mmCIF file of C-alpha atoms in Angstrom:
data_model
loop_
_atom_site.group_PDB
_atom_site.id
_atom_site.type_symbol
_atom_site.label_atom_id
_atom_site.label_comp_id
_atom_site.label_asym_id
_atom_site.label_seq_id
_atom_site.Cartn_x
_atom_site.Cartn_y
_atom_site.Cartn_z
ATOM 1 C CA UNK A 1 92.301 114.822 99.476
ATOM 2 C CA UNK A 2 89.554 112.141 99.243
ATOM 3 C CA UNK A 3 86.786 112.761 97.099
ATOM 4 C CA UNK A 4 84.227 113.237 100.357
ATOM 5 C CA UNK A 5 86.388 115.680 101.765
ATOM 6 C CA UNK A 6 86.375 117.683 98.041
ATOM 7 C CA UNK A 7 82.810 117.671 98.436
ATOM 8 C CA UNK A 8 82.419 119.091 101.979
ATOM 9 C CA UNK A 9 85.050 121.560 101.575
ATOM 10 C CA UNK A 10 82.829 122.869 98.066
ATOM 11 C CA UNK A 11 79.697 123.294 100.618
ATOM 12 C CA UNK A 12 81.542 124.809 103.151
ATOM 13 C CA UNK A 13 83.315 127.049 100.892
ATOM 14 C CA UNK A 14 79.529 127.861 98.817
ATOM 15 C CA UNK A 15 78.012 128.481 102.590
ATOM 16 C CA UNK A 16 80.585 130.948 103.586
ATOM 17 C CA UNK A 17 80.140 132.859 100.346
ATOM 18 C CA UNK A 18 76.421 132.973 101.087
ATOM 19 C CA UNK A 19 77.248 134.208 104.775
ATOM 20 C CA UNK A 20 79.022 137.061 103.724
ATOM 21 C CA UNK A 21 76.456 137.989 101.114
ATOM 22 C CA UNK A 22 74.015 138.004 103.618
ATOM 23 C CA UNK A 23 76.332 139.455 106.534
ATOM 24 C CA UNK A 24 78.725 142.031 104.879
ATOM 25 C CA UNK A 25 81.968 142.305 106.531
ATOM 26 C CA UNK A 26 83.226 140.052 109.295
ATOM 27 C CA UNK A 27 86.231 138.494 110.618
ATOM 28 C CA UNK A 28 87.375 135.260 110.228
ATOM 29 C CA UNK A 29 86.437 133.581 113.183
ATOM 30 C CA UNK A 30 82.834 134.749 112.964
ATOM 31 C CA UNK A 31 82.433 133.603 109.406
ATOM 32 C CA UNK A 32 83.998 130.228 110.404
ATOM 33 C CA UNK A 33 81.327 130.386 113.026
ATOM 34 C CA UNK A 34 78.405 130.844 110.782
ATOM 35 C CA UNK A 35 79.460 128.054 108.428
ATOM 36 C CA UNK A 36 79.808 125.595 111.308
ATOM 37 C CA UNK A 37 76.291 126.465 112.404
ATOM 38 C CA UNK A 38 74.729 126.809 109.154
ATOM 39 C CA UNK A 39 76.305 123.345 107.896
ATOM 40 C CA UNK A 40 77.492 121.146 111.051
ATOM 41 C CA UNK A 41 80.129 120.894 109.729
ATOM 42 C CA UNK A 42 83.837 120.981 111.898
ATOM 43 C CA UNK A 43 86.332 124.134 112.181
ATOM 44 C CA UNK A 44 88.728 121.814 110.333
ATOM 45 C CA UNK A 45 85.835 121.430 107.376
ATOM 46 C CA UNK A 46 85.230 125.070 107.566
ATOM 47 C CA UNK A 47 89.083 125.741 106.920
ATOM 48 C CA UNK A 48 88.606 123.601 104.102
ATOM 49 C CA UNK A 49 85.759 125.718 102.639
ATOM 50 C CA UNK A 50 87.740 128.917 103.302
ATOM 51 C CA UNK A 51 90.593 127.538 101.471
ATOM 52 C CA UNK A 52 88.312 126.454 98.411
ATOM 53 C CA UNK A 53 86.373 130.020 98.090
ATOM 54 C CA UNK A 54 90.038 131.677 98.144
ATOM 55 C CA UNK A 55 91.167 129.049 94.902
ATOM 56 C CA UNK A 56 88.147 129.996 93.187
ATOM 57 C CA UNK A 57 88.308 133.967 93.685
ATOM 58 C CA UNK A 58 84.624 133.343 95.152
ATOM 59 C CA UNK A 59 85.557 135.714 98.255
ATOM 60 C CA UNK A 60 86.997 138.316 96.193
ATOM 61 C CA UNK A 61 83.797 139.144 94.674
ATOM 62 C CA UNK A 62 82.279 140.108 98.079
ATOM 63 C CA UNK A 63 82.492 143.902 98.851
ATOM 64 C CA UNK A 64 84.736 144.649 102.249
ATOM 65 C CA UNK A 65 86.519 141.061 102.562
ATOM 66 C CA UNK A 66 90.065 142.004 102.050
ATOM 67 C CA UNK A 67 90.371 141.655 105.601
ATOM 68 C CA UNK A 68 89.092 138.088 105.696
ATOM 69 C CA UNK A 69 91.130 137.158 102.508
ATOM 70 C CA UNK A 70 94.505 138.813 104.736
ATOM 71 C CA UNK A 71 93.961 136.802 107.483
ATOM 72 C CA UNK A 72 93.023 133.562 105.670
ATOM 73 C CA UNK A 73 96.564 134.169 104.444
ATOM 74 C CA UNK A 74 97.885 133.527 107.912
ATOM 75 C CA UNK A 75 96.398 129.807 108.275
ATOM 76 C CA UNK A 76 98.248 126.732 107.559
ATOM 77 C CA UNK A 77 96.355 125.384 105.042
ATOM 78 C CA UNK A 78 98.836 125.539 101.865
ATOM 79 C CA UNK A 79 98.283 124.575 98.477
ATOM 80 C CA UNK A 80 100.789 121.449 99.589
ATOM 81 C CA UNK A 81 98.823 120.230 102.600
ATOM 82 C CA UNK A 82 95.316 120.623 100.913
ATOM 83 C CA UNK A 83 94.304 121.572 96.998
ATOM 84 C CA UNK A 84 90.588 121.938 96.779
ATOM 85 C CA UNK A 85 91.064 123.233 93.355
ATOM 86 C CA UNK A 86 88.945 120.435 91.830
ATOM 87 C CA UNK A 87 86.143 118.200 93.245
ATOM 88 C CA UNK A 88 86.101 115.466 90.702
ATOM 89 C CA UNK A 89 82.850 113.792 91.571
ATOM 90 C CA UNK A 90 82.035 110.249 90.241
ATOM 91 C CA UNK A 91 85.686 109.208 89.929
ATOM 92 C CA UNK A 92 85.802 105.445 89.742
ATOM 93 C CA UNK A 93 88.173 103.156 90.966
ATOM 94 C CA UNK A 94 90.136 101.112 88.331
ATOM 95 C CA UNK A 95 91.657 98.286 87.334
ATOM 96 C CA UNK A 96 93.788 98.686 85.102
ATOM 97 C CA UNK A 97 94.253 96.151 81.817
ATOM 98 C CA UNK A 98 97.887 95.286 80.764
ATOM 99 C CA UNK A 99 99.489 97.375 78.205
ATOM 100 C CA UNK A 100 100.391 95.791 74.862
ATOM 101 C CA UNK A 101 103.745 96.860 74.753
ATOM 102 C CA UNK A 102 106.887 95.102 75.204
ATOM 103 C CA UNK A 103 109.267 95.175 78.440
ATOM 104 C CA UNK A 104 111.891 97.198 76.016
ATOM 105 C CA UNK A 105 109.055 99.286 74.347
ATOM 106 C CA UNK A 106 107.926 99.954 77.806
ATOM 107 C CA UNK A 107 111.255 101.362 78.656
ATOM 108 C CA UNK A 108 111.983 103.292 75.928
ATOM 109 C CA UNK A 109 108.071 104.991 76.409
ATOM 110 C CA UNK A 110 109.672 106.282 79.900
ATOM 111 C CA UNK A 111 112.659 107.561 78.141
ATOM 112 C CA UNK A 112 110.708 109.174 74.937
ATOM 113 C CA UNK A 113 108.620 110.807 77.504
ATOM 114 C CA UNK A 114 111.533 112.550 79.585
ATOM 115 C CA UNK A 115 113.125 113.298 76.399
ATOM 116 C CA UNK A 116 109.985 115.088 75.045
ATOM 117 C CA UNK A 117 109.644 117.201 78.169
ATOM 118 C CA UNK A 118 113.413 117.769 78.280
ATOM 119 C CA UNK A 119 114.177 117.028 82.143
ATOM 120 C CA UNK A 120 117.602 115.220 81.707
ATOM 121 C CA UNK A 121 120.797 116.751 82.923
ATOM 122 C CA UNK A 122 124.141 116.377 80.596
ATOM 123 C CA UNK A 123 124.777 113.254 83.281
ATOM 124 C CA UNK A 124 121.134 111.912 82.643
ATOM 125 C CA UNK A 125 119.568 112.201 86.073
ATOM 126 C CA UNK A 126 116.077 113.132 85.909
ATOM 127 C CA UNK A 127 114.184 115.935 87.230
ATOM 128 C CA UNK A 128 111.283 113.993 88.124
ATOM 129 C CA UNK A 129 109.731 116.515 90.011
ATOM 130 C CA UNK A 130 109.834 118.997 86.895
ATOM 131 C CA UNK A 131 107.821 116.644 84.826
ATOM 132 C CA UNK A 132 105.331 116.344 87.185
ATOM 133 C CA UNK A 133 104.236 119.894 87.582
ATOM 134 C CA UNK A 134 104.820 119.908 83.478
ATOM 135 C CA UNK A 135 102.367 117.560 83.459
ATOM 136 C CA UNK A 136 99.321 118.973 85.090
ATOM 137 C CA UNK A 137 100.214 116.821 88.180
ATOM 138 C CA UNK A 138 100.510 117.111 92.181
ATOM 139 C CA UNK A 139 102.396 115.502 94.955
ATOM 140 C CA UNK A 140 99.689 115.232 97.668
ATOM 141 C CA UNK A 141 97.867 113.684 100.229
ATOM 142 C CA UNK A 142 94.723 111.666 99.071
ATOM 143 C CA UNK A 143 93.384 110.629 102.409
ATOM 144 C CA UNK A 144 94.047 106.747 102.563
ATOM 145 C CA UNK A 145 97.223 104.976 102.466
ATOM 146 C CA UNK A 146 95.916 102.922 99.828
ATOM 147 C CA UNK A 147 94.835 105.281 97.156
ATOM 148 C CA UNK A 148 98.158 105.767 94.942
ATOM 149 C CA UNK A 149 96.767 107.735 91.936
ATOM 150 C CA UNK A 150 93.851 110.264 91.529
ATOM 151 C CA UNK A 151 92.918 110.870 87.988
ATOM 152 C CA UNK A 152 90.458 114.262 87.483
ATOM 153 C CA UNK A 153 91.033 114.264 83.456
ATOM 154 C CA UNK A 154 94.436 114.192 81.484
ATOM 155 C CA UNK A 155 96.739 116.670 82.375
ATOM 156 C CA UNK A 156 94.928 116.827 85.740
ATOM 157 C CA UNK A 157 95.721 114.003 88.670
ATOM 158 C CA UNK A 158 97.357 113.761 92.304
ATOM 159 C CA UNK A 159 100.101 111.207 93.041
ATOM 160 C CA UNK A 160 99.927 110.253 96.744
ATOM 161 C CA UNK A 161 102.594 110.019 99.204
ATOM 162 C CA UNK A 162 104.181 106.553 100.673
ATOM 163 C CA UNK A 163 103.170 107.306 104.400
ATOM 164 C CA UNK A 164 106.697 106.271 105.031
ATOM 165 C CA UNK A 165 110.005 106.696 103.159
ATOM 166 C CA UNK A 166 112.964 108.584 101.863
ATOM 167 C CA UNK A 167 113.329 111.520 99.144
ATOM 168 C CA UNK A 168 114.531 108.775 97.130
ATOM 169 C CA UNK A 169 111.750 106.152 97.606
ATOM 170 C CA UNK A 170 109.378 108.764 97.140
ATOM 171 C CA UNK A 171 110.700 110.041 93.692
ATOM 172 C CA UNK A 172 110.806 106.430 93.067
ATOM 173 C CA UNK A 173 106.926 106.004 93.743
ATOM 174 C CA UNK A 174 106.121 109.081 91.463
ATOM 175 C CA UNK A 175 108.326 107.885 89.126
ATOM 176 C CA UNK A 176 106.046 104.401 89.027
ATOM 177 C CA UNK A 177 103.186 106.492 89.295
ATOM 178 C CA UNK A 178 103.641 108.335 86.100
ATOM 179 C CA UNK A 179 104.364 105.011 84.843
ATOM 180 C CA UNK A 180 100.817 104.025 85.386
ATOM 181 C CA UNK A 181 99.533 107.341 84.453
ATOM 182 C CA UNK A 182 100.849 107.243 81.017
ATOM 183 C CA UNK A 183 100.488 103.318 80.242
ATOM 184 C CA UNK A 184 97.474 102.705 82.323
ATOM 185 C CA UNK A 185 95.283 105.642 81.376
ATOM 186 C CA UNK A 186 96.716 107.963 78.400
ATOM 187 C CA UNK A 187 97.880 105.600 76.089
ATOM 188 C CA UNK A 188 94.390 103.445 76.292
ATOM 189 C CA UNK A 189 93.103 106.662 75.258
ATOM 190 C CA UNK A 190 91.006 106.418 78.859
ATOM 191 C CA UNK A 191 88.898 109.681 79.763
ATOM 192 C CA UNK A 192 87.368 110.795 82.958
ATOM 193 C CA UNK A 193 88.055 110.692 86.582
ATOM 194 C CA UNK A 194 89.697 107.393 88.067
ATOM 195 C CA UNK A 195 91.543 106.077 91.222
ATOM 196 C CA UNK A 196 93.868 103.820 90.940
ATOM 197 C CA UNK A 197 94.292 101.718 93.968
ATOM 198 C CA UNK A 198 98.134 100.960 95.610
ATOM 199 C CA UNK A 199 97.711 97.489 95.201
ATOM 200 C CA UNK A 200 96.659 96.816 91.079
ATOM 201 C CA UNK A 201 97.260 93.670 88.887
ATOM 202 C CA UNK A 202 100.850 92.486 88.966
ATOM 203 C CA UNK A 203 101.792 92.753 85.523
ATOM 204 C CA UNK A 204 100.439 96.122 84.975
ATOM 205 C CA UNK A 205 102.607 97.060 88.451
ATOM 206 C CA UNK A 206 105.563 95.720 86.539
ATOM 207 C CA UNK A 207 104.871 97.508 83.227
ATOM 208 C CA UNK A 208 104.531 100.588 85.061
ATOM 209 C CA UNK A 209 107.820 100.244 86.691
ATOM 210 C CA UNK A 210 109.516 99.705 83.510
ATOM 211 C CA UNK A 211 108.169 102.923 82.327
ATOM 212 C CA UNK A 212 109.668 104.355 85.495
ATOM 213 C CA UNK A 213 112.906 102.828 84.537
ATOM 214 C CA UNK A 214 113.262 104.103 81.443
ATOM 215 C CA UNK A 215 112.112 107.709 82.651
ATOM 216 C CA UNK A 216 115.012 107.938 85.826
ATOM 217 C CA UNK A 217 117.828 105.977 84.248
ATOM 218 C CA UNK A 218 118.196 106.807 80.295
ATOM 219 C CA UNK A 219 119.888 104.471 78.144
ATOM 220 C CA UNK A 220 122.697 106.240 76.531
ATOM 221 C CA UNK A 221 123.560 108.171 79.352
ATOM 222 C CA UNK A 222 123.285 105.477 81.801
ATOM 223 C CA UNK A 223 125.651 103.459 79.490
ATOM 224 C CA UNK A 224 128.279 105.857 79.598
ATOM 225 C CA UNK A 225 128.031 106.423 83.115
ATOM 226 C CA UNK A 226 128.293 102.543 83.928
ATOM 227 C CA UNK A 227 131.168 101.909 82.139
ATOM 228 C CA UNK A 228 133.155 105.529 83.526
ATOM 229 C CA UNK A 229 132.320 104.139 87.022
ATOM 230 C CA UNK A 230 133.861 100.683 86.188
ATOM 231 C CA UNK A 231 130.287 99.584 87.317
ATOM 232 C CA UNK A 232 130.083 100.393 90.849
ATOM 233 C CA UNK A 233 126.227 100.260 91.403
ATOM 234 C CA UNK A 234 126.602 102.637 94.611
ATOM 235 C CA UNK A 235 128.077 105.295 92.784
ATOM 236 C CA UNK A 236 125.643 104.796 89.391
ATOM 237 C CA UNK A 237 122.878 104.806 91.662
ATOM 238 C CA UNK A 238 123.659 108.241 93.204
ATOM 239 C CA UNK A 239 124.464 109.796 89.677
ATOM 240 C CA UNK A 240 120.420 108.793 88.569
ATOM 241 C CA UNK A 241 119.277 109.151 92.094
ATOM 242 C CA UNK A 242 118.346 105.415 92.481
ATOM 243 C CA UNK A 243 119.186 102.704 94.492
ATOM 244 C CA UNK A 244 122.579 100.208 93.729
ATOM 245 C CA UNK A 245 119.885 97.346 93.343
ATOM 246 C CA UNK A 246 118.250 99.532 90.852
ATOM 247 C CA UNK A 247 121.707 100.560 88.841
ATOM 248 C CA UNK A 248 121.626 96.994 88.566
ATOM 249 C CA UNK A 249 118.825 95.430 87.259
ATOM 250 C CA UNK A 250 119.696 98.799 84.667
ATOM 251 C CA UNK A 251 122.516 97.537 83.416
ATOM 252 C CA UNK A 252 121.818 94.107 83.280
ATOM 253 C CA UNK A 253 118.439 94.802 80.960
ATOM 254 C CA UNK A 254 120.773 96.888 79.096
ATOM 255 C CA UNK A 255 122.656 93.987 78.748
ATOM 256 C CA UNK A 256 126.096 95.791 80.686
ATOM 257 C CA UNK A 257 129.401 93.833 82.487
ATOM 258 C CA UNK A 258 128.596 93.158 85.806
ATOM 259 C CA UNK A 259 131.168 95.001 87.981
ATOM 260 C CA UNK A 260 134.628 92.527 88.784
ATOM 261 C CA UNK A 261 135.366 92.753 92.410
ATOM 262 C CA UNK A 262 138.918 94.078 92.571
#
């Protein structure tokens, strides 16, 4: 959800409460109607507004809409394809400065953090998707491909989806996400809304992958399971959910055998 599209969908949502002040009852299709007209705004914008008066209880409070709440139920506008839950207004774009932490500090942040929050397995393989919602966080659209990150206050943000990949990529991209959340914004103590570009500074890209690292591939555990696997990066790499190419820069920071062809 882009920050214009927050906006519309609040005036679209405040005009249809208005309507049915002024109207009483309707259905859904007339009340659609009267936003359009009163607003000029589209039936897809008017959607929006329906969906944001239904988060906020605002159509509740009108007397003789249960029938318009029912059938607003039927539409396909989900809390996954659109949250209008928040309109974050002047949220700035950011750039953000390079953590002072080490490469191993960095990785051992990720780790503390998944450790705090208790989302490892007895193998180690992180529920990713866990800590996000733990977090105050959502998996959603943001309108442009190059918007990764939108920050409404801490415990409070959107990661958006790569426009292409696999389950696995994309846990990897929230997993780098987070990475940037935490370094990039909390620890700076930063406050505010913010949106973080897809393409940042290089070194804070790399510090927030090393966070990630440290979050989906634990040290101990990833240890254990390196050495029980006689290295085989494929199968490590499934265990944690990552790719072989990731199971082995792991190992190798870790400071692990290579695996001996047979």
């Amino acid at each position: 959800m882009t920050i214009d599209t927050a906006a519309t969908a609040q005036r679209a949502g405040e005009a249809l409460v208005e309507t049915l002040h002024r109207q009483g009852p309707t259905t859904l299709d007339d009340s659609l109607d009267a936003v359009i007209r009163q607003t000029s705004c589209t039936r897809q914008e008017a959607l929006y507004g329906l969906t944001y008066a239904r988060q906020k209880n605002l159509i509740r409070d009108v007397p003789g809409t249960r029938s318009l709440v029912a059938a607003s139920d039927t539409t396909t506008l989900g809390r996954h394809q659109l949250n209008l839950g928040h309109v974050p207004g002047a949220a700035q774009v950011f750039d953000p400065e390079t953590s002072p932490l080490r490469y191993d500090d960095l990785r051992a942040y990720g780790e503390a953090v998944g450790r705090h929050h208790q989302i490892y397995a007895s193998n180690g393989h992180a529920d990713v998707w866990g800590l996000l919602e733990r977090l105050g966080g959502r998996f959603e659209r943001q309108g442009s491909d190059q918007v990764q990150l939108v920050i409404f206050g801490a415990g409070d943000f959107a990661i958006n989806p790569l426009s292409v990949g696999s389950d696995r990529r994309q846990r990897l991209n929230v997993a780098c996400t987070l990475g940037a959340y935490f370094t990039h914004y909390l620890q700076p103590g930063l406050r505010g809304g913010r949106v973080l570009r897809r393409r940042y500074s290089h070194r804070a890209t790399v510090q927030a992958n090393l966070f990630a690292t440290g979050l989906l591939a634990p040290a101990a555990e990833f240890t254990t399971a390196w050495r029980d696997l006689d290295g085989d990066s494929w199968r490590v790499g499934d265990v944690f959910d990552v790719s072989p190419a990731f199971a082995s820069t792991r190992a190798a920071a870790l400071g692990l055998p290579a695996r001996v062809p047979a």
